[in-house]
Amino acid sequence: TNPVIRNTLLQCLIMVVLYQLWCRNVGYQMDYTPTDMEDADTTDASKTQTKEYHGIRKDVQTVLTAEKSSFDDRYTAALRYLDALAKPVGSLGVLEKWAARLSAIQRTIEPNVDVISCLIFAADHGIAAPISEGGEACSSYPQVVTRHVIASLSAGTGAASVLSKHHGVPLRVVDVSLVGETETDGVVTVGSYKLVNGTRNFCKETCTIDGGGAMTVKEMEGCIQAGRDALEGWVTECGATVVALGEVGIGNTTSSAAILAVLTENQTSIETVCGFGARLVHDPDPSVLQKKVDIVKRALVLHQFMTPNGDTGVNAEKKTADSKALAESVLSKLGGAEIASLVGAILQASEMNICVLIDGYICITAALVAAYLSPDATRVFLFATRSAELGYNCALE
């Protein structure tokens, strides 16, 4: 017999024998059988815990359904119920906060998230147009890329459309400011209000003739209403209880940076809220960012949100007196149509008690504007990501 095989068989035999000896002489000691008294104590404790759980559940449901209970009261009650479940307190992290928020909004201990939809707004920005056409060419990408992205979403090849299809999430794309006509289909639609020529270049003095900027006040209000209409119509159509918001618009990070610089009081340190935005390479040329910073500075000076020497401008001083007026002024002078529509969608969602997923730099900018206009809207915010774009944390905080 081969010595190697013989040794292997011998080792196996020894292991089997040792295992049997352990089971016979040691293993049985691990077989713990509680006494009748201990079993009774365990049962009593279990009954007590069950009674306490049902008591907490009943109390929480009472708070959630009370007509005059505040959102904070309902949110706190929902967290109390989650803490009573058979798990370590807070072990599910942010999911517990989301669950509590949904419970508080929907006024039930068992919130419904069976249908989550996605709503994307698309727009063209005057600052993204080529310099030869009166723009600032503020982005690494040409303005026409916005159209290409919309076409990919319509064809089902865009990132958002692929993810939506994979997860069974209904998708709607709304054109509120693309230059020219847009072909509509089951995915792409045109808003109830649209700026057919896109927004204006907010760095040009000519945009201030009628007291406006990127948009007039009337245009801004129209875009906000388009967002409201789109949100209400889409939620009604697909029955969503949560809506993921998105946007498409070359140049909108420049617009967002300008808005955030004012609303977060960073006019004198624009670099803290201004990032590269959509980039062509992992390590873009620093001159691209500097160009963007310069564009934002010129816009803030032109619209008197800061002085040429870097001090706070007269329009920014409205924050102390009337934060709502400041937000409206910033949005019309420096915003994009899709940002205004996102603001409208958020405000409408709040009124309809629909939670919204805030994802990315543009969406959180819109969320901040919405919070200025209606602080109560923050109830429905679910922050999905923490963007690497500079300024995101300033807006979040």
Short mmCIF file of C-alpha atoms in Angstrom, two decimals:
data_model
loop_
_atom_site.label_atom_id
_atom_site.label_comp_id
_atom_site.label_asym_id
_atom_site.label_seq_id
_atom_site.Cartn_x
_atom_site.Cartn_y
_atom_site.Cartn_z
CA THR A 1 0.00 0.00 0.00
CA ASN A 2 1.20 3.52 -0.78
CA PRO A 3 2.59 5.02 2.50
CA VAL A 4 1.04 8.38 1.76
CA ILE A 5 -2.44 6.90 1.33
CA ARG A 6 -1.98 4.76 4.43
CA ASN A 7 -1.00 7.77 6.55
CA THR A 8 -3.92 9.80 5.23
CA LEU A 9 -6.42 7.05 6.06
CA LEU A 10 -4.89 6.71 9.52
CA GLN A 11 -5.22 10.44 10.17
CA CYS A 12 -8.88 10.35 9.08
CA LEU A 13 -9.55 7.40 11.38
CA ILE A 14 -7.94 9.18 14.31
CA MET A 15 -10.02 12.32 13.64
CA VAL A 16 -13.25 10.28 13.52
CA VAL A 17 -12.41 8.55 16.78
CA LEU A 18 -11.51 11.80 18.53
CA TYR A 19 -14.72 13.45 17.30
CA GLN A 20 -16.81 10.56 18.62
CA LEU A 21 -15.04 10.71 22.00
CA TRP A 22 -15.66 14.49 22.20
CA CYS A 23 -19.35 14.05 21.42
CA ARG A 24 -19.68 11.28 23.99
CA ASN A 25 -17.76 12.88 26.86
CA VAL A 26 -17.91 16.64 26.23
CA GLY A 27 -20.59 17.54 23.73
CA TYR A 28 -23.50 16.44 25.86
CA GLN A 29 -22.54 18.98 28.52
CA MET A 30 -23.44 21.74 26.08
CA ASP A 31 -27.02 20.44 25.85
CA TYR A 32 -28.58 22.87 28.33
CA THR A 33 -32.15 22.17 29.44
CA PRO A 34 -33.71 24.92 31.57
CA THR A 35 -35.65 24.00 34.65
CA ASP A 36 -39.38 24.52 34.76
CA MET A 37 -38.85 27.64 36.90
CA GLU A 38 -36.32 29.15 34.47
CA ASP A 39 -38.60 28.33 31.54
CA ALA A 40 -41.48 30.09 33.28
CA ASP A 41 -39.31 33.16 33.97
CA THR A 42 -38.27 33.33 30.31
CA THR A 43 -41.86 33.05 29.18
CA ASP A 44 -42.98 35.79 31.56
CA ALA A 45 -40.19 38.10 30.37
CA SER A 46 -41.12 37.42 26.76
CA LYS A 47 -44.76 38.18 27.47
CA THR A 48 -43.79 41.43 29.21
CA GLN A 49 -41.63 42.51 26.26
CA THR A 50 -44.39 41.69 23.81
CA LYS A 51 -46.88 43.69 25.86
CA GLU A 52 -44.50 46.66 26.00
CA TYR A 53 -43.93 46.47 22.24
CA HIS A 54 -47.64 46.48 21.45
CA GLY A 55 -48.10 49.36 23.89
CA ILE A 56 -45.42 51.42 22.16
CA ARG A 57 -46.84 50.57 18.74
CA LYS A 58 -50.29 51.71 19.82
CA ASP A 59 -48.96 54.95 21.33
CA VAL A 60 -46.93 55.74 18.23
CA GLN A 61 -49.84 55.07 15.89
CA THR A 62 -51.97 57.42 18.01
CA VAL A 63 -49.42 60.22 17.59
CA LEU A 64 -49.04 59.56 13.86
CA THR A 65 -52.77 59.77 13.20
CA ALA A 66 -53.54 62.66 15.56
CA GLU A 67 -54.96 65.54 13.54
CA LYS A 68 -53.01 68.25 15.36
CA SER A 69 -49.72 66.41 15.86
CA SER A 70 -46.70 68.25 14.47
CA PHE A 71 -44.24 66.72 12.03
CA ASP A 72 -41.53 66.75 14.72
CA ASP A 73 -43.82 64.89 17.15
CA ARG A 74 -44.65 62.26 14.52
CA TYR A 75 -41.00 61.87 13.50
CA THR A 76 -39.88 61.41 17.12
CA ALA A 77 -42.67 58.89 17.73
CA ALA A 78 -41.69 56.89 14.65
CA LEU A 79 -38.07 56.75 15.84
CA ARG A 80 -39.29 55.48 19.20
CA TYR A 81 -41.13 52.65 17.47
CA LEU A 82 -38.03 51.74 15.45
CA ASP A 83 -35.98 51.65 18.67
CA ALA A 84 -38.49 49.15 20.10
CA LEU A 85 -37.90 46.62 17.31
CA ALA A 86 -35.74 43.53 17.83
CA LYS A 87 -32.45 45.08 16.69
CA PRO A 88 -29.70 47.27 18.13
CA VAL A 89 -30.83 50.88 18.44
CA GLY A 90 -29.83 52.85 15.35
CA SER A 91 -28.26 49.82 13.66
CA LEU A 92 -29.86 50.59 10.29
CA GLY A 93 -28.31 54.04 10.16
CA VAL A 94 -29.83 56.56 7.78
CA LEU A 95 -32.50 54.05 6.69
CA GLU A 96 -34.13 54.43 10.11
CA LYS A 97 -34.26 58.21 9.69
CA TRP A 98 -35.77 57.78 6.24
CA ALA A 99 -38.34 55.31 7.58
CA ALA A 100 -39.26 57.68 10.41
CA ARG A 101 -39.59 60.59 7.98
CA LEU A 102 -41.82 58.54 5.67
CA SER A 103 -43.96 57.46 8.61
CA ALA A 104 -44.30 61.05 9.81
CA ILE A 105 -45.21 62.29 6.32
CA GLN A 106 -47.68 59.48 5.54
CA ARG A 107 -49.01 59.35 9.13
CA THR A 108 -48.72 55.59 9.41
CA ILE A 109 -46.48 53.12 11.18
CA GLU A 110 -46.21 51.15 7.93
CA PRO A 111 -45.29 53.70 5.22
CA ASN A 112 -45.84 52.79 1.57
CA VAL A 113 -42.92 52.96 -0.87
CA ASP A 114 -44.26 50.47 -3.39
CA VAL A 115 -43.98 52.97 -6.25
CA ILE A 116 -40.94 55.24 -6.56
CA SER A 117 -40.74 57.36 -9.71
CA CYS A 118 -38.07 59.51 -11.33
CA LEU A 119 -38.65 63.03 -12.63
CA ILE A 120 -35.95 64.85 -14.62
CA PHE A 121 -36.02 68.44 -15.87
CA ALA A 122 -33.99 69.55 -18.89
CA ALA A 123 -32.85 73.03 -19.93
CA ASP A 124 -30.34 75.04 -21.92
CA HIS A 125 -28.28 77.79 -20.27
CA GLY A 126 -27.22 81.03 -21.90
CA ILE A 127 -23.83 80.91 -20.21
CA ALA A 128 -23.14 77.53 -21.81
CA ALA A 129 -23.61 78.81 -25.35
CA PRO A 130 -20.48 79.39 -27.46
CA ILE A 131 -18.85 82.80 -27.07
CA SER A 132 -19.56 83.41 -30.76
CA GLU A 133 -23.27 83.09 -29.95
CA GLY A 134 -23.23 85.39 -26.94
CA GLY A 135 -22.49 82.79 -24.28
CA GLU A 136 -19.52 82.14 -21.99
CA ALA A 137 -18.74 78.54 -23.02
CA CYS A 138 -18.60 77.86 -19.28
CA SER A 139 -18.55 74.06 -19.55
CA SER A 140 -16.03 71.52 -20.80
CA TYR A 141 -18.89 70.20 -22.95
CA PRO A 142 -20.68 72.11 -25.71
CA GLN A 143 -24.29 73.12 -25.10
CA VAL A 144 -25.60 70.63 -27.67
CA VAL A 145 -24.66 67.75 -25.35
CA THR A 146 -27.84 68.46 -23.38
CA ARG A 147 -29.86 67.46 -26.44
CA HIS A 148 -27.78 64.31 -26.88
CA VAL A 149 -28.43 63.28 -23.26
CA ILE A 150 -32.19 63.77 -23.72
CA ALA A 151 -32.06 61.62 -26.86
CA SER A 152 -30.30 58.84 -24.94
CA LEU A 153 -32.90 58.98 -22.16
CA SER A 154 -35.64 58.74 -24.75
CA ALA A 155 -33.95 55.77 -26.44
CA GLY A 156 -33.45 54.00 -23.10
CA THR A 157 -29.64 54.06 -23.28
CA GLY A 158 -29.00 56.91 -20.85
CA ALA A 159 -27.79 56.07 -17.33
CA ALA A 160 -31.01 57.18 -15.65
CA SER A 161 -33.19 55.27 -18.12
CA VAL A 162 -31.15 52.07 -17.75
CA LEU A 163 -31.25 52.22 -13.95
CA SER A 164 -34.96 53.11 -13.95
CA LYS A 165 -35.81 50.19 -16.20
CA HIS A 166 -33.71 47.75 -14.18
CA HIS A 167 -35.41 48.71 -10.91
CA GLY A 168 -38.91 49.17 -12.30
CA VAL A 169 -38.95 52.92 -11.66
CA PRO A 170 -41.22 54.98 -13.97
CA LEU A 171 -39.20 57.75 -15.67
CA ARG A 172 -40.39 61.12 -16.96
CA VAL A 173 -38.18 63.79 -18.58
CA VAL A 174 -39.59 67.31 -18.87
CA ASP A 175 -38.20 69.94 -21.26
CA VAL A 176 -38.57 73.37 -19.68
CA SER A 177 -35.91 75.31 -21.58
CA LEU A 178 -34.26 73.42 -24.45
CA VAL A 179 -33.59 75.67 -27.42
CA GLY A 180 -35.99 74.78 -30.21
CA GLU A 181 -38.71 72.16 -30.43
CA THR A 182 -38.59 68.80 -28.68
CA GLU A 183 -40.07 65.54 -29.92
CA THR A 184 -42.18 63.98 -27.20
CA ASP A 185 -42.74 60.30 -26.50
CA GLY A 186 -43.58 58.08 -23.56
CA VAL A 187 -40.57 59.39 -21.64
CA VAL A 188 -39.82 62.92 -22.84
CA THR A 189 -42.47 65.63 -22.53
CA VAL A 190 -42.61 69.42 -22.71
CA GLY A 191 -43.44 71.35 -19.56
CA SER A 192 -46.61 73.38 -19.08
CA TYR A 193 -44.30 76.40 -19.41
CA LYS A 194 -41.13 76.55 -21.48
CA LEU A 195 -38.43 79.08 -22.33
CA VAL A 196 -38.09 78.28 -26.02
CA ASN A 197 -34.75 80.07 -26.34
CA GLY A 198 -33.25 78.84 -23.08
CA THR A 199 -32.10 81.22 -20.36
CA ARG A 200 -30.00 84.29 -21.06
CA ASN A 201 -26.30 84.77 -20.35
CA PHE A 202 -26.42 86.23 -16.85
CA CYS A 203 -22.99 87.81 -17.29
CA LYS A 204 -24.22 90.20 -19.98
CA GLU A 205 -25.49 93.64 -19.03
CA THR A 206 -28.25 93.33 -21.60
CA CYS A 207 -29.96 90.69 -19.44
CA THR A 208 -30.61 93.30 -16.73
CA ILE A 209 -32.54 95.76 -18.93
CA ASP A 210 -35.95 94.50 -17.78
CA GLY A 211 -34.77 94.02 -14.20
CA GLY A 212 -34.08 90.34 -14.74
CA GLY A 213 -31.05 88.21 -15.32
CA ALA A 214 -30.97 84.66 -16.59
CA MET A 215 -34.76 84.88 -16.37
CA THR A 216 -37.31 87.57 -15.69
CA VAL A 217 -39.40 87.16 -12.57
CA LYS A 218 -42.34 86.12 -14.75
CA GLU A 219 -40.23 83.50 -16.53
CA MET A 220 -38.94 82.17 -13.23
CA GLU A 221 -42.47 81.89 -11.87
CA GLY A 222 -43.55 80.09 -15.03
CA CYS A 223 -40.74 77.54 -14.65
CA ILE A 224 -41.60 77.01 -10.98
CA GLN A 225 -45.21 76.36 -11.95
CA ALA A 226 -44.06 73.95 -14.68
CA GLY A 227 -42.23 71.99 -11.99
CA ARG A 228 -45.31 71.95 -9.79
CA ASP A 229 -47.50 70.77 -12.67
CA ALA A 230 -45.03 68.07 -13.72
CA LEU A 231 -44.72 66.68 -10.19
CA GLU A 232 -48.45 66.62 -9.54
CA GLY A 233 -49.25 65.10 -12.93
CA TRP A 234 -46.55 62.46 -12.74
CA VAL A 235 -47.40 61.40 -9.18
CA THR A 236 -51.07 61.17 -10.08
CA GLU A 237 -50.30 59.14 -13.20
CA CYS A 238 -47.96 56.56 -11.64
CA GLY A 239 -49.15 56.64 -8.03
CA ALA A 240 -45.69 57.32 -6.59
CA THR A 241 -45.18 58.03 -2.89
CA VAL A 242 -41.51 58.94 -3.36
CA VAL A 243 -40.01 60.83 -6.33
CA ALA A 244 -36.33 60.83 -7.29
CA LEU A 245 -35.47 64.20 -8.82
CA GLY A 246 -32.90 64.85 -11.52
CA GLU A 247 -31.77 67.35 -14.14
CA VAL A 248 -29.97 67.73 -17.45
CA GLY A 249 -28.42 71.01 -18.52
CA ILE A 250 -24.88 71.80 -19.63
CA GLY A 251 -23.77 74.82 -17.59
CA ASN A 252 -26.02 74.22 -14.61
CA THR A 253 -23.16 73.66 -12.15
CA THR A 254 -21.97 77.20 -12.94
CA SER A 255 -25.47 78.51 -12.31
CA SER A 256 -25.74 76.49 -9.10
CA ALA A 257 -22.37 77.73 -7.87
CA ALA A 258 -23.52 81.33 -8.35
CA ILE A 259 -26.74 80.65 -6.43
CA LEU A 260 -24.95 78.87 -3.59
CA ALA A 261 -22.30 81.58 -3.30
CA VAL A 262 -25.05 84.04 -2.37
CA LEU A 263 -27.35 81.83 -0.29
CA THR A 264 -24.47 80.35 1.74
CA GLU A 265 -22.77 83.75 2.07
CA ASN A 266 -19.65 82.68 0.21
CA GLN A 267 -19.45 85.58 -2.24
CA THR A 268 -15.94 86.42 -1.05
CA SER A 269 -14.78 82.80 -1.29
CA ILE A 270 -16.44 81.50 -4.45
CA GLU A 271 -13.76 78.81 -4.74
CA THR A 272 -15.42 76.97 -1.82
CA VAL A 273 -18.64 76.41 -3.77
CA CYS A 274 -17.33 76.18 -7.32
CA GLY A 275 -16.11 72.83 -8.68
CA PHE A 276 -15.24 71.45 -12.11
CA GLY A 277 -18.75 70.16 -12.81
CA ALA A 278 -19.05 67.71 -15.73
CA ARG A 279 -15.50 66.92 -16.77
CA LEU A 280 -13.79 65.30 -19.74
CA VAL A 281 -10.86 63.79 -17.79
CA HIS A 282 -10.16 62.72 -14.20
CA ASP A 283 -7.61 65.49 -13.70
CA PRO A 284 -8.88 68.55 -15.59
CA ASP A 285 -6.83 71.66 -16.26
CA PRO A 286 -7.07 74.09 -13.28
CA SER A 287 -7.63 76.90 -15.77
CA VAL A 288 -11.07 75.39 -16.51
CA LEU A 289 -12.08 75.88 -12.88
CA GLN A 290 -10.60 79.37 -12.74
CA LYS A 291 -12.65 80.36 -15.78
CA LYS A 292 -15.77 79.14 -14.03
CA VAL A 293 -14.92 81.08 -10.84
CA ASP A 294 -14.35 84.24 -12.88
CA ILE A 295 -17.74 83.84 -14.60
CA VAL A 296 -19.49 83.51 -11.24
CA LYS A 297 -17.67 86.56 -9.84
CA ARG A 298 -18.63 88.68 -12.85
CA ALA A 299 -22.26 87.62 -12.48
CA LEU A 300 -22.39 88.41 -8.76
CA VAL A 301 -20.91 91.85 -9.33
CA LEU A 302 -23.22 92.60 -12.26
CA HIS A 303 -26.31 91.71 -10.24
CA GLN A 304 -25.02 93.47 -7.11
CA PHE A 305 -24.71 90.39 -4.94
CA MET A 306 -21.13 91.47 -4.31
CA THR A 307 -19.03 94.57 -4.99
CA PRO A 308 -16.02 94.64 -7.31
CA ASN A 309 -13.70 94.64 -4.31
CA GLY A 310 -15.36 91.53 -2.86
CA ASP A 311 -17.73 92.99 -0.27
CA THR A 312 -21.35 91.91 0.11
CA GLY A 313 -23.54 93.64 -2.47
CA VAL A 314 -26.76 95.50 -1.79
CA ASN A 315 -28.96 92.72 -3.20
CA ALA A 316 -27.38 90.14 -0.91
CA GLU A 317 -28.22 92.28 2.11
CA LYS A 318 -31.88 91.34 1.59
CA LYS A 319 -31.15 88.08 3.40
CA THR A 320 -31.44 89.73 6.79
CA ALA A 321 -34.67 91.50 5.94
CA ASP A 322 -36.41 89.03 3.65
CA SER A 323 -34.82 85.66 2.88
CA LYS A 324 -37.68 84.70 0.56
CA ALA A 325 -37.15 87.81 -1.57
CA LEU A 326 -33.43 87.05 -1.72
CA ALA A 327 -34.04 83.47 -2.90
CA GLU A 328 -36.43 84.64 -5.61
CA SER A 329 -33.99 87.32 -6.75
CA VAL A 330 -31.06 84.89 -6.86
CA LEU A 331 -33.08 82.26 -8.73
CA SER A 332 -34.31 84.65 -11.43
CA LYS A 333 -30.99 86.43 -11.94
CA LEU A 334 -28.60 83.47 -11.68
CA GLY A 335 -30.69 80.32 -12.01
CA GLY A 336 -31.61 77.92 -14.76
CA ALA A 337 -35.07 76.94 -15.90
CA GLU A 338 -34.58 73.35 -14.72
CA ILE A 339 -33.42 74.58 -11.30
CA ALA A 340 -36.56 76.70 -10.98
CA SER A 341 -38.68 73.72 -12.05
CA LEU A 342 -36.98 71.53 -9.47
CA VAL A 343 -37.86 74.15 -6.86
CA GLY A 344 -41.49 74.02 -7.99
CA ALA A 345 -41.52 70.22 -7.93
CA ILE A 346 -40.15 70.19 -4.37
CA LEU A 347 -42.70 72.73 -3.16
CA GLN A 348 -45.52 70.74 -4.76
CA ALA A 349 -44.23 67.49 -3.27
CA SER A 350 -44.24 69.07 0.17
CA GLU A 351 -47.85 70.19 -0.23
CA MET A 352 -48.82 66.69 -1.39
CA ASN A 353 -46.82 64.97 1.39
CA ILE A 354 -44.60 63.20 -1.14
CA CYS A 355 -40.98 62.59 -0.16
CA VAL A 356 -38.30 63.51 -2.70
CA LEU A 357 -34.84 62.03 -3.17
CA ILE A 358 -32.34 64.89 -3.37
CA ASP A 359 -29.39 63.66 -5.41
CA GLY A 360 -26.46 65.75 -6.61
CA TYR A 361 -25.21 69.33 -6.72
CA ILE A 362 -27.99 70.84 -8.84
CA CYS A 363 -30.81 69.21 -6.90
CA ILE A 364 -29.46 70.28 -3.52
CA THR A 365 -29.15 73.83 -4.84
CA ALA A 366 -32.83 73.72 -5.79
CA ALA A 367 -33.64 72.19 -2.40
CA LEU A 368 -31.89 75.09 -0.64
CA VAL A 369 -33.86 77.63 -2.66
CA ALA A 370 -37.08 75.74 -1.87
CA ALA A 371 -36.17 75.77 1.83
CA TYR A 372 -35.75 79.56 1.66
CA LEU A 373 -39.16 79.91 0.03
CA SER A 374 -40.91 77.41 2.30
CA PRO A 375 -38.95 76.05 5.30
CA ASP A 376 -41.68 73.46 5.82
CA ALA A 377 -40.60 71.78 2.57
CA THR A 378 -37.55 70.30 4.31
CA ARG A 379 -39.87 67.70 5.85
CA VAL A 380 -39.91 65.75 2.60
CA PHE A 381 -36.15 65.80 1.88
CA LEU A 382 -34.35 62.47 1.60
CA PHE A 383 -30.66 63.11 0.81
CA ALA A 384 -29.55 60.20 -1.34
CA THR A 385 -25.85 61.02 -1.84
CA ARG A 386 -23.07 63.34 -0.76
CA SER A 387 -21.71 64.81 -3.98
CA ALA A 388 -17.99 65.36 -4.40
CA GLU A 389 -18.71 68.68 -6.11
CA LEU A 390 -17.45 71.64 -4.10
CA GLY A 391 -20.27 73.52 -2.45
CA TYR A 392 -22.50 70.51 -1.85
CA ASN A 393 -21.64 70.35 1.84
CA CYS A 394 -22.19 74.11 2.21
CA ALA A 395 -25.71 73.68 0.85
CA LEU A 396 -26.37 70.60 2.99
CA GLU A 397 -25.27 72.28 6.18
#
